[in-house]
Coordinates of C-alpha atoms and ligand atoms in Angstrom, one line a residue:
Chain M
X1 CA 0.0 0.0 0.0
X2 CA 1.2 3.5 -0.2
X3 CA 1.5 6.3 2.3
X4 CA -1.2 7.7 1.2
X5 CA -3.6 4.5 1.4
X6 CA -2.7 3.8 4.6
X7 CA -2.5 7.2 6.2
X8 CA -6.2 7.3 4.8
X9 CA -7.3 4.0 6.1
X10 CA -6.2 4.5 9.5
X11 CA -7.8 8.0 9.7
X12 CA -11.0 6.4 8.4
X13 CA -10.8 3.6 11.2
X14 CA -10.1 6.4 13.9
X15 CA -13.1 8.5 12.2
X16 CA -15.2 5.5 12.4
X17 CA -14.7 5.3 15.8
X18 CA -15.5 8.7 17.0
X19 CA -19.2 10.3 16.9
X20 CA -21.9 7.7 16.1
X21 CA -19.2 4.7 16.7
X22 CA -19.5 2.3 14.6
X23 CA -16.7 0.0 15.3
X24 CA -18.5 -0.1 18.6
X25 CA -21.8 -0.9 17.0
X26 CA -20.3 -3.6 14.9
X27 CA -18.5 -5.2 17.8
X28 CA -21.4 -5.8 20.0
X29 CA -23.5 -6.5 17.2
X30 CA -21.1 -9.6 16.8
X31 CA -20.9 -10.5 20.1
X32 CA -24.4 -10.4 20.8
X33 CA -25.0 -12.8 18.0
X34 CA -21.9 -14.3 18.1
X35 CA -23.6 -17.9 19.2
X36 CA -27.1 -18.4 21.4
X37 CA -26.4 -22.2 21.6
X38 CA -25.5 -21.2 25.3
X39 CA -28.7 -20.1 25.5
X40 CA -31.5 -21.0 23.1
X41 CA -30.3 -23.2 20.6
X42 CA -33.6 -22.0 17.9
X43 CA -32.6 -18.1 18.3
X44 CA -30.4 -16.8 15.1
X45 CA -27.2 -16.2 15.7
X46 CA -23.6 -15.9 12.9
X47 CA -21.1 -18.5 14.1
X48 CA -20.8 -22.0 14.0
X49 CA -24.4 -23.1 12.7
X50 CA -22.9 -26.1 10.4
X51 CA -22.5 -29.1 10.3
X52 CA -26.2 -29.3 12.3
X53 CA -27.9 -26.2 12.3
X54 CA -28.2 -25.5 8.0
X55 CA -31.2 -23.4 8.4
X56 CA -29.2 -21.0 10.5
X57 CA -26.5 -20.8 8.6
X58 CA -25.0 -17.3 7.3
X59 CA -21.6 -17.1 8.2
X60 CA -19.8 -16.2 5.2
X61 CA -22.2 -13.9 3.8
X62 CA -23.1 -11.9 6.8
X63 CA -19.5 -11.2 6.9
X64 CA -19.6 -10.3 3.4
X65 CA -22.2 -7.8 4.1
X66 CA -20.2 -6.3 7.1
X67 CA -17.2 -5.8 5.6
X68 CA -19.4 -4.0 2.7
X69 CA -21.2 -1.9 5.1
X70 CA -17.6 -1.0 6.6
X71 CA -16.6 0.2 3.1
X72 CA -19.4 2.1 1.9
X73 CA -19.1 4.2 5.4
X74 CA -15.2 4.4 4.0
X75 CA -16.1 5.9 1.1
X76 CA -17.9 8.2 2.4
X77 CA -15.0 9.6 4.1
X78 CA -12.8 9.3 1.0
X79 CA -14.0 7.4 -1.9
X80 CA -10.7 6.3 -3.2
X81 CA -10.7 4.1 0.3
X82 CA -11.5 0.2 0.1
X83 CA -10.6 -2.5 2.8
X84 CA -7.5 -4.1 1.4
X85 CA -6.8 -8.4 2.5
X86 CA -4.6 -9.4 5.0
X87 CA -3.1 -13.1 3.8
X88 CA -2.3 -14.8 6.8
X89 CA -1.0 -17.1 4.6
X90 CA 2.0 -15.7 3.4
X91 CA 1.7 -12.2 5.4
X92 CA 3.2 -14.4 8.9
X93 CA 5.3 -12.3 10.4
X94 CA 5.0 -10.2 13.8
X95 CA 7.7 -8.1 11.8
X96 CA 5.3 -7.4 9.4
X97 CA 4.5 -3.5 8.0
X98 CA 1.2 -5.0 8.5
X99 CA 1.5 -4.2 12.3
X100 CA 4.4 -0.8 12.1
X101 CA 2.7 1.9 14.0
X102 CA 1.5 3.7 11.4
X103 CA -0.5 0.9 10.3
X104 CA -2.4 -1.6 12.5
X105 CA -0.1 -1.1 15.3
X106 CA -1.6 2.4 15.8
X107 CA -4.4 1.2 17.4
X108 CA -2.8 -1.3 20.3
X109 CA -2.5 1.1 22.6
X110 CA -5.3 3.7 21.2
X111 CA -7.8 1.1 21.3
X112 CA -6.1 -1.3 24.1
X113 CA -6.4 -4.3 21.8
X114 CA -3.7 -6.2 23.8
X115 CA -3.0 -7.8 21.1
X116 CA -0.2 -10.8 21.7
X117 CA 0.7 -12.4 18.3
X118 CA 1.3 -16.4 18.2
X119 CA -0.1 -16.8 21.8
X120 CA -2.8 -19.4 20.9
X121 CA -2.2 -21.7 17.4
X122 CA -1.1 -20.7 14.3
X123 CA -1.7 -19.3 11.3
X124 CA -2.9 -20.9 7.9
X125 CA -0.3 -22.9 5.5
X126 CA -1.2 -21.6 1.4
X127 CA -1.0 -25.3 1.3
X128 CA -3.9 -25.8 3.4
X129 CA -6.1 -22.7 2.0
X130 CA -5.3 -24.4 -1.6
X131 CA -6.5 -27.7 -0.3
X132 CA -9.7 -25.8 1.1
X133 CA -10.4 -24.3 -2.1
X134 CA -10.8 -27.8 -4.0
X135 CA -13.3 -28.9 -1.4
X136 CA -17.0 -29.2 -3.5
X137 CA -19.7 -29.1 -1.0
X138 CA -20.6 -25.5 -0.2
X139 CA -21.7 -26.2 3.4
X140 CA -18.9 -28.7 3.9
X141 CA -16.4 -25.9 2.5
X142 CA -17.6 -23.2 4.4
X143 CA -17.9 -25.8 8.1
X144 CA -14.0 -26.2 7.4
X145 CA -13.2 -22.7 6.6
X146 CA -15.0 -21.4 9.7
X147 CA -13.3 -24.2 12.1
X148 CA -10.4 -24.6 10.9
X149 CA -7.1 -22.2 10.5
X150 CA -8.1 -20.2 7.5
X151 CA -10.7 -17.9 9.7
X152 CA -9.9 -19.1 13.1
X153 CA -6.2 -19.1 12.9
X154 CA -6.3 -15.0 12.2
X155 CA -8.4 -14.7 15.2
X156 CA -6.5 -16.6 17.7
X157 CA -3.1 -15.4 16.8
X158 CA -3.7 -12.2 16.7
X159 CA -5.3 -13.0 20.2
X160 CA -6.6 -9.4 22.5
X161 CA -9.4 -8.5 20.9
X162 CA -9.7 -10.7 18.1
X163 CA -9.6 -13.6 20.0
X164 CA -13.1 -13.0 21.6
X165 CA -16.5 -12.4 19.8
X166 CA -16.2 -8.6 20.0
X167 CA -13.2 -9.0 17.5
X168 CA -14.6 -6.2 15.7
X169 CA -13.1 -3.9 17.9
X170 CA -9.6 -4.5 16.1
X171 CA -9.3 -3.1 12.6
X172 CA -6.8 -6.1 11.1
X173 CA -10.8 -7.9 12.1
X174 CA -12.1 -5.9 8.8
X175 CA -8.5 -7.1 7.0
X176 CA -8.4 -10.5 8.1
X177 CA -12.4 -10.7 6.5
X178 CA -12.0 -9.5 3.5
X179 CA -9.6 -12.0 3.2
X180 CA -12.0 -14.8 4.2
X181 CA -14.0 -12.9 1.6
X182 CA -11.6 -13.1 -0.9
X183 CA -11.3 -16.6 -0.4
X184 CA -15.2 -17.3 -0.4
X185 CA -14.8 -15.5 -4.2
X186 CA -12.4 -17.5 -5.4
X187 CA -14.3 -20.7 -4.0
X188 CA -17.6 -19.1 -6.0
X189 CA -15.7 -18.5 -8.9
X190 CA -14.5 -22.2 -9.4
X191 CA -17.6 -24.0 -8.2
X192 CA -20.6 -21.8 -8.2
X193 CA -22.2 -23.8 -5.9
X194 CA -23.3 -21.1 -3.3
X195 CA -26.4 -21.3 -1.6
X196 CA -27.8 -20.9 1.5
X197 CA -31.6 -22.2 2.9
X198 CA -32.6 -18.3 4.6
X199 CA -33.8 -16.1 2.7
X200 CA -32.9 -13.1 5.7
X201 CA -30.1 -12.3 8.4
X202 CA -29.7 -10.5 11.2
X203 CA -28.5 -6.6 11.5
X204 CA -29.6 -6.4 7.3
X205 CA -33.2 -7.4 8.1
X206 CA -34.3 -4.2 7.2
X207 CA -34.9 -2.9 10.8
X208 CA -31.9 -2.7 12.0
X209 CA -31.4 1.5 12.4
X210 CA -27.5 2.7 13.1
X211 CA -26.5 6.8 13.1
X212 CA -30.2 7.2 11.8
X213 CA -29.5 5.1 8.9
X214 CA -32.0 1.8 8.3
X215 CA -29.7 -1.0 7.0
X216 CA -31.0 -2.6 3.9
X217 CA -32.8 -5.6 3.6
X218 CA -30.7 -8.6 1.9
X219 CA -31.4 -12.0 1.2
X220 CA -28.4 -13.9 1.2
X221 CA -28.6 -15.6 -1.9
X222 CA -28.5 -12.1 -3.8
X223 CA -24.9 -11.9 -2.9
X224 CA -23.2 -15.0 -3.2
X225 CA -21.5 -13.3 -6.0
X226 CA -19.2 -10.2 -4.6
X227 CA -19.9 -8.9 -8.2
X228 CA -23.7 -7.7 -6.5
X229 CA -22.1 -5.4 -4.2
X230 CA -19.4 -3.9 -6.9
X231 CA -16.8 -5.7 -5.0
X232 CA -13.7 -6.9 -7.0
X233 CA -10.7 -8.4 -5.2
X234 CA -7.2 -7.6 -6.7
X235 CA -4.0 -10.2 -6.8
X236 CA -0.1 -10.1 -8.1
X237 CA -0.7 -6.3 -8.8
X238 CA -4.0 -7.0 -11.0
X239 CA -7.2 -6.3 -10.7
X240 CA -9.8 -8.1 -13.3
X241 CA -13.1 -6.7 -13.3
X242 CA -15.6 -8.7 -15.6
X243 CA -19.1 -9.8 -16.0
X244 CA -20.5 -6.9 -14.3
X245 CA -23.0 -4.1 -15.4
X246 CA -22.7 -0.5 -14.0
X247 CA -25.9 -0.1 -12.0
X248 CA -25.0 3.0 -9.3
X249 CA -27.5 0.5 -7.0
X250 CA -25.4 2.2 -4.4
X251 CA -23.3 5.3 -5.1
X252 CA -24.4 8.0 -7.7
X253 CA -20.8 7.2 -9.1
X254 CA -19.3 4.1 -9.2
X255 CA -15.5 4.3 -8.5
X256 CA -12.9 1.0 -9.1
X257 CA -10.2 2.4 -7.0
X258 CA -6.9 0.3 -7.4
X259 CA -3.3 1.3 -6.8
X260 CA -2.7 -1.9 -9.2
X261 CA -3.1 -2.2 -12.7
X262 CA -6.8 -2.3 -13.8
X263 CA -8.4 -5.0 -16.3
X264 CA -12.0 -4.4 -17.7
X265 CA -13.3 -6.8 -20.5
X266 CA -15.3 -10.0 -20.5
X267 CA -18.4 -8.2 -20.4
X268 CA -18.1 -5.4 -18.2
X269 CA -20.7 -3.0 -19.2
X270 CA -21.0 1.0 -18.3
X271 CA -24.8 0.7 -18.5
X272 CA -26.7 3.5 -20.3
X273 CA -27.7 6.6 -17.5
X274 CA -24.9 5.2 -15.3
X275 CA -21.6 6.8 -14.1
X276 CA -18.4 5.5 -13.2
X277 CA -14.7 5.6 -12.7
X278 CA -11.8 3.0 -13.1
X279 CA -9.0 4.9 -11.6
X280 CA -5.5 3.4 -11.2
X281 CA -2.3 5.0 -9.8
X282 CA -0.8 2.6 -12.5
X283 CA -2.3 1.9 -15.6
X284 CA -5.9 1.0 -17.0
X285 CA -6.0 -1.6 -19.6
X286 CA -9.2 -2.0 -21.4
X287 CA -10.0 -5.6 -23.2
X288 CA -12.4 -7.3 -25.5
X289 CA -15.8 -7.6 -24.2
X290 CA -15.3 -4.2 -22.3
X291 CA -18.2 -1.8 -23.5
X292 CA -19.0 1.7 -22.8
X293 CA -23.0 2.1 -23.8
X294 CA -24.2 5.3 -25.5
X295 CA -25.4 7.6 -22.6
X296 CA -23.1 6.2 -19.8
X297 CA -20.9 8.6 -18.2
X298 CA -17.7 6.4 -17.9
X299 CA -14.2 8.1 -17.4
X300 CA -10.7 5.4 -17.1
X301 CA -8.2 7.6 -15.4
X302 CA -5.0 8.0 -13.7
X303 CA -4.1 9.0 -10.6
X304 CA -2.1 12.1 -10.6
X305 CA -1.6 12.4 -7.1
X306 CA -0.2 9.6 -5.3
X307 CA 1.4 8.8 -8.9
X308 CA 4.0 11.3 -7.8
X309 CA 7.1 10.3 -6.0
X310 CA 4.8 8.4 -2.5
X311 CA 3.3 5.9 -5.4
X312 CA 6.7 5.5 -6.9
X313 CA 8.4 4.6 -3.6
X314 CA 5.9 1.5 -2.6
X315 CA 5.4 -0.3 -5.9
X316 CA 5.8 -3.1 -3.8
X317 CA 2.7 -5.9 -3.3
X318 CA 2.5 -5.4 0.4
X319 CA 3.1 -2.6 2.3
X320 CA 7.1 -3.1 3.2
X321 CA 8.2 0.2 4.0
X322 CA 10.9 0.5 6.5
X323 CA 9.7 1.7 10.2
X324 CA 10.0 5.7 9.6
X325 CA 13.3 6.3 11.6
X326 CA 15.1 3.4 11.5
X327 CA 17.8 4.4 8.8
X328 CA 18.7 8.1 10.7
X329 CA 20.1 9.1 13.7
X330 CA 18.0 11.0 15.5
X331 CA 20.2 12.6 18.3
X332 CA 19.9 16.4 17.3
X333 CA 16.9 17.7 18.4
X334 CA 16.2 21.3 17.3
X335 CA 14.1 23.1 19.4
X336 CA 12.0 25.6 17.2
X337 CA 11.1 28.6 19.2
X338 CA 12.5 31.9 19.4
X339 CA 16.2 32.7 18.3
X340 CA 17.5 28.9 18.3
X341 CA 19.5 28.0 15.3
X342 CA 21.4 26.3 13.0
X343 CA 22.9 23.0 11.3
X344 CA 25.3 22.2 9.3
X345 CA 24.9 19.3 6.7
X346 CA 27.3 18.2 3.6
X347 CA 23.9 17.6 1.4
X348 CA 21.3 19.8 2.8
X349 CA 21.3 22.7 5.6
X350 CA 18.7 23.4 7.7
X351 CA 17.2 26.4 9.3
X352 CA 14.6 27.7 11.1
X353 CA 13.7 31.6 11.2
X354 CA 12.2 32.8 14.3
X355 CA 9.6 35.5 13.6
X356 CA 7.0 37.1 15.4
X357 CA 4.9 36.6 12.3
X358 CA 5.7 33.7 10.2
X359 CA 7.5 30.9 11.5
X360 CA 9.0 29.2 9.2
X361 CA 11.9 26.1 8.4
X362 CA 14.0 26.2 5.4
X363 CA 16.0 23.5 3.5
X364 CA 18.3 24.0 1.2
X365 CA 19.2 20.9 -0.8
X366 CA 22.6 20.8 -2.5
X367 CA 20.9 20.6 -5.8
X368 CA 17.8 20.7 -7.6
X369 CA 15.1 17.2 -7.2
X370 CA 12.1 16.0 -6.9
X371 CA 11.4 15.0 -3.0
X372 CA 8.9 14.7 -0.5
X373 CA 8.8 16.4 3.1
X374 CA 7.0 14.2 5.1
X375 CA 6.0 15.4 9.3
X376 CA 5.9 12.3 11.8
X377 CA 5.0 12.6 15.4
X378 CA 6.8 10.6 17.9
X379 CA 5.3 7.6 17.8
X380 CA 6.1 7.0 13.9
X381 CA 2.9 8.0 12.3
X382 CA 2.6 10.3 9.6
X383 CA 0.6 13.1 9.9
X384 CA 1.7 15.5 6.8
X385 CA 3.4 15.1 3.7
X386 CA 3.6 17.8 0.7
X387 CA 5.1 16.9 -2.6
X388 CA 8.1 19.4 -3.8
X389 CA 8.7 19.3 -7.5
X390 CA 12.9 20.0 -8.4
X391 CA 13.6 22.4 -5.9
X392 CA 16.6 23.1 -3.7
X393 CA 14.8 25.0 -1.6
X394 CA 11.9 24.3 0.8
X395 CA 10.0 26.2 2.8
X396 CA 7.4 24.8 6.0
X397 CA 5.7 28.0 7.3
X398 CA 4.0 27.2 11.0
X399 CA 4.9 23.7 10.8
X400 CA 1.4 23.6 8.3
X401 CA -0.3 24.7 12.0
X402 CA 0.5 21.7 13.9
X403 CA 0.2 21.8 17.8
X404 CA 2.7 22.7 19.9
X405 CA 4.6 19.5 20.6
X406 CA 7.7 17.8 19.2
X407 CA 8.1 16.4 15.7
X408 CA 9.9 14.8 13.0
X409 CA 10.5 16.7 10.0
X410 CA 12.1 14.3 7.2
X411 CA 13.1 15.0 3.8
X412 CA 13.1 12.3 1.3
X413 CA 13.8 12.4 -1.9
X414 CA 12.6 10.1 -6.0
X415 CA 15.1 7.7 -5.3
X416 CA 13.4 7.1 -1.9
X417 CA 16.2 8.1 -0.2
X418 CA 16.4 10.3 2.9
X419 CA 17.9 13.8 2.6
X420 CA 17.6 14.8 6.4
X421 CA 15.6 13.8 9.4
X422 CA 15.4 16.4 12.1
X423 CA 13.5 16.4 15.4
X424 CA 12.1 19.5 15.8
X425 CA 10.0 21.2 18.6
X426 CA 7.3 23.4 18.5
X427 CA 6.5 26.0 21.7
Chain X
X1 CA 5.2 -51.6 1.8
X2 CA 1.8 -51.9 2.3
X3 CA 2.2 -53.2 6.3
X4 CA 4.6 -50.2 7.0
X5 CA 1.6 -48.1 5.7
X6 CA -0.8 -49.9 7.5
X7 CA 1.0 -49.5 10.5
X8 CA 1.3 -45.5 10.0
X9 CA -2.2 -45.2 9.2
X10 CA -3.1 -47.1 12.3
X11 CA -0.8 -45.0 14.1
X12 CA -2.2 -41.7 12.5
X13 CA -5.8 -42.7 13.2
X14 CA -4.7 -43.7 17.3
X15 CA -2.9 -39.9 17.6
X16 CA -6.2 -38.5 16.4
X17 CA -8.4 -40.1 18.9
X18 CA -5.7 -39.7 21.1
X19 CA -5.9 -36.2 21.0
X20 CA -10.2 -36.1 20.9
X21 CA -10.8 -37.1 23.8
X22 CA -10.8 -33.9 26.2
X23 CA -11.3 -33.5 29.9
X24 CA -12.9 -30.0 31.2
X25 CA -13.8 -27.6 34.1
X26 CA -14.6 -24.3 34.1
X27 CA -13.3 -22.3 37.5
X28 CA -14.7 -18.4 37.8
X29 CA -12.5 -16.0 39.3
X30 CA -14.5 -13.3 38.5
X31 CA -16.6 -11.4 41.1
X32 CA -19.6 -12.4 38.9
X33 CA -22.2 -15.2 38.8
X34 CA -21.5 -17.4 35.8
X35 CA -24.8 -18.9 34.0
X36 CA -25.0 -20.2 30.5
X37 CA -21.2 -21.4 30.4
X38 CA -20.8 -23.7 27.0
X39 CA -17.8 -25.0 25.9
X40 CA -16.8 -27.4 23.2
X41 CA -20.4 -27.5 22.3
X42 CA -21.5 -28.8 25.6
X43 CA -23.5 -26.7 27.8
X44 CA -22.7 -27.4 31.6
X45 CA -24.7 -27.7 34.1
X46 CA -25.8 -24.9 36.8
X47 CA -24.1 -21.8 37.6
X48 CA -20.5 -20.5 38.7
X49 CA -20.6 -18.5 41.8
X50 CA -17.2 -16.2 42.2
X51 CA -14.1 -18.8 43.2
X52 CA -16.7 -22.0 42.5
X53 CA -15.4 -24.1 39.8
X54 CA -17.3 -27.3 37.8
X55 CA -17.1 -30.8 37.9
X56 CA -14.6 -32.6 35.2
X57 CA -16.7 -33.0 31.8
X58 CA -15.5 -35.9 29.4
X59 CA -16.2 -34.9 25.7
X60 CA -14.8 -36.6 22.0
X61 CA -14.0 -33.2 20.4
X62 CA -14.1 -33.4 17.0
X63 CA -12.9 -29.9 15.5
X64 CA -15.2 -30.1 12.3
X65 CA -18.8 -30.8 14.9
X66 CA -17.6 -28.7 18.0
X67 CA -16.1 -25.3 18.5
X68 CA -12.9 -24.7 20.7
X69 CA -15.0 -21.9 21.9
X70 CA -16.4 -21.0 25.8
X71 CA -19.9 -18.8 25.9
X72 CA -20.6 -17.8 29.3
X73 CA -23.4 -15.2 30.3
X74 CA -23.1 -12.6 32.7
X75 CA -25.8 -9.5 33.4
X76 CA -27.5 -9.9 30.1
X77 CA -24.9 -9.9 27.8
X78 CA -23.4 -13.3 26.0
X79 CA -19.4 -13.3 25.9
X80 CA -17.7 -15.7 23.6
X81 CA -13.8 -16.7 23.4
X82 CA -11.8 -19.5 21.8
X83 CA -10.4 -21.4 24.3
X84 CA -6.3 -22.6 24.0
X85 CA -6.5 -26.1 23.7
X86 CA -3.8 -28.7 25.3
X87 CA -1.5 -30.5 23.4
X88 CA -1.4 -33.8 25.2
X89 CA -4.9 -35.6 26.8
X90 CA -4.5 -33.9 29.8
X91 CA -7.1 -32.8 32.1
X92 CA -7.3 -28.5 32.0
X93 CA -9.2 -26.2 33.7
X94 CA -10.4 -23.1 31.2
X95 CA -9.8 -20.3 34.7
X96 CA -12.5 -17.2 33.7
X97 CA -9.9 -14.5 35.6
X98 CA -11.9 -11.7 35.0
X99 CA -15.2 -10.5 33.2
X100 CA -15.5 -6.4 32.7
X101 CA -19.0 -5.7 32.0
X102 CA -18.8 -1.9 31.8
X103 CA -16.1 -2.5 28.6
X104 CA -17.5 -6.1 27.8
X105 CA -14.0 -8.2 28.2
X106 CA -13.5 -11.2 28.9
X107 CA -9.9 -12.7 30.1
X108 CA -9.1 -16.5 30.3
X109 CA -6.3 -18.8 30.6
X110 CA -5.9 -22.4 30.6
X111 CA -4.2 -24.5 33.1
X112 CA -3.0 -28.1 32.6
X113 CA -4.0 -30.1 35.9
X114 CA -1.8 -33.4 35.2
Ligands
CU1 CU1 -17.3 -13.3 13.0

């Protein structure tokens, strides 16, 4: 992911959780309905219905139709957001960028997840989410996946939070199902052999009310294929999107976000009187079978803006960045207030100029580039970043209005490299 | 060839029942009254005052009919975890250390009794 994708995503988590809460709502949603065998075995409930309970069953598709009412309150924050997939199959490491502070490990302490990774079971082998997806019966393959380590191995080695049935509460929950999601696709996509004996589900009965809002009415059996909620699922840097027809069933425009290359063809229609967007930070490829109707308003576009230098620097699959500091030293700290200072630098000099009217920091580079300043707080995440096209000089007036507090100001430049890193203190 | 296979499959199918056969308790260290408690798809009998545990319960787990999960219910609201489960066919106690109603968590540990 880039910078930009996940600075976004974790905002929108944080946003989802103020006001109206909804990671709240969804959590003790879940847990209320988690399972009722405890308590009367004929009451609905989402988990573990199969092998004996097939009339109760919705636990893939409920979860399809949470993590599609996560999104859609997403992108209404910023429409260029989706969930991305965590692969617990190949993403296995504590290590991982996946957790780095200014990802999902923002919200351990924030949220006091007490998250403690590998403390109960494992995660899955790609052997055994292979073997999974060659399994025929749909109620069979959806028993195992539930039980067995492709869902529950996420859960329990995460552990906190996710380990319990208000795992909700922790965002790599929303990650970790889109996943299972992902996998229920591919299933679909192979077999088509969906089905499920209710025709409703709880929470999207059409009754259930949250922030004012009714929630639709679904059956389940109108979205056994992701394609009925607009939902496409990119993999090795491609996203295919095929066999679908514009509808705008639910946004007035329909936007295909992707920081990977997209693919329409194979019948993938811009109805007439509809609008939408594919939009790529990398390229847009349009194939046979792809058609645009007469009265459609369809635009295929580029994104200009993380296409600068931020896309450039993460073209790889998963987010791998380094952890903000680790390649600088970080020992000066410059205390930005009144008549403090200078630095001296082979590449790149420093300085801040104390006025009673315009505060401001100045770099001057030793030559002309392309680079990225980029402001951190002191726990790693990012908080502002502003594209500089070849300059050798920069100029940060008020620290872009941040509170009083300390700072990292860092400089990087095309080539990803960093050009200086500074501590800095605001009075 | 075929009686060395045998012999493994034999062996494979002995570790699996082996490892089925699970003995249980529940012990509540909370300050709550425990009703409802399920686990491993059996529901147990009565309630847990504060520091009362259960009786042992025998079950044949079989991890594609019941869940490695424990539901207990405590001043209306249903809480749910997945239990740890032992490696060997020992008898564990699944301790309940502490149930927080106002933020709805729920903290557990196992403890292998022999
Ligand atoms: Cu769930």
């Amino acid at each position: 992911m880039t910078d930009y994708e996940k600075t976004e995503l974790v905002n929108a988590f944080y946003q989802l959780r103020s006001g109206a809460d909804m990671i709240t709502d969804m959590a003790n949603f879940h847990m209320d309905y988690f399972n009722m065998d405890n308590i009367d075995a004929n009451q609905m409930d989402i988990h573990f219905n199969l092998p004996n309970e097939q009339d109760k069953e919705i636990f893939l598709v409920w979860h399809r139709m949470l993590m599609f009412e996560t999104e859609q309150a997403m992108q209404a924050i910023n429409p260029k957001l989706s969930i991305p997939y965590w692969d617990s199959s190949a993403d296995r490491l504590e290590t991982s960028p996946l957790w780095e502070e200014d990802f999902m490990g923002s919200f351990e302490d924030n949220w006091s997840l007490n998250r403690n990774f590998g403390h109960d079971g494992l995660l899955p082998s790609p052997q055994s989410i292979t073997n999974m997806l060659q399994m025929s019966d749909f109620f069979e393959f959806s028993n195992f996946f539930e039980r067995q380590l492709p869902h529950s191995g996420a859960h329990r080695w995460v552990s906190g939070a996710m380990v319990t049935s208000a795992s909700p509460r922790d965002p790599v929950f929303y990650l970790h199902h889109t996943f299972v999601d992902k996998l229920w696709h591919d299933w679909e996509e192979t077999h088509d052999a969906s089905f499920y004996l209710r025709t409703d589900m709880l929470r999207y009965d059409g009754t259930y009310v949250f922030d004012g809002e009714t929630l639709p009415l679904v059956n389940p059996n109108s979205i056994v294929d992701s394609r009925a909620l607009g939902v496409f699922y990119a993999e090795n840097g491609l996203a295919t999107l095929d066999n679908y027809i514009v509808s705008n069933t639910h946004l007035p425009e329909e936007l295909f976000y992707y920081r990977f290359t997209i693919q329409a063809g194979d019948n993938f229609i811009a109805a007439e009187n509809t609008t939408s967007h594919l939009q790529s930070i990398s390229e847009v490829i349009l194939t046979p079978g792809f058609l645009a109707e007469s009265g459609s308003n369809f635009r295929a576009s580029i994104d200009a803006e993380t296409t600068s230098l931020l896309a450039r620097n993460n073209q790889q699959q998963y987010p791998r960045e380094k952890k903000p500091f680790d390649d600088v030293e970080l020992e000066q700290v410059w205390l930005w207030s009144e008549g403090e200072m200078d630095a001296k630098d082979p590449a790149v000099v420093m300085q801040t100029f104390p006025n009673p009217f315009d505060n401001k920091i100045t770099i001057t580079l030793n030559k002309k580039k392309d680079c990225v300043v980029e402001i951190y707080n002191l726990t790693g995440a990012l908080i502002k970043q502003e594209f500089f096209e070849f300059t050798d000089i920069i100029e940060i007036n008020d620290l872009y209005g941040l509170a009083a507090g300390t700072y990292v100001v860092k400089v990087v430049d095309a080539n990803g490299e960093t050009l200086v890193a500074k501590k800095v203190v605001k009075m | 060839m075929m009686k060395t296979i045998g012999v493994a499959l034999l062996l494979l199918m002995l570790s699996f029942l082996y490892q089925e056969e699970l003995n249980f308790r529940v012990a509540n260290k909370t300050k709550h009254t425990l009703t409802h408690i399920r686990v491993f798809g059996t529901n147990l009998q009565g309630e847990l005052k504060p520091n009362e545990q259960s009786d042992y319960y025998q079950t044949i787990y079989n991890d594609f009919t019941e869940e490695a999960i424990l539901m207990v219910y405590v001043e209306g609201k249903n809480y749910g975890i997945y239990v740890p489960l032992s490696q060997r066919n020992n008898r564990v106690t699944y301790i309940i250390d502490s149930i927080d109603t106002i933020n709805r968590n729920i903290l557990i540990r196992m403890q292998v009794d022999e």
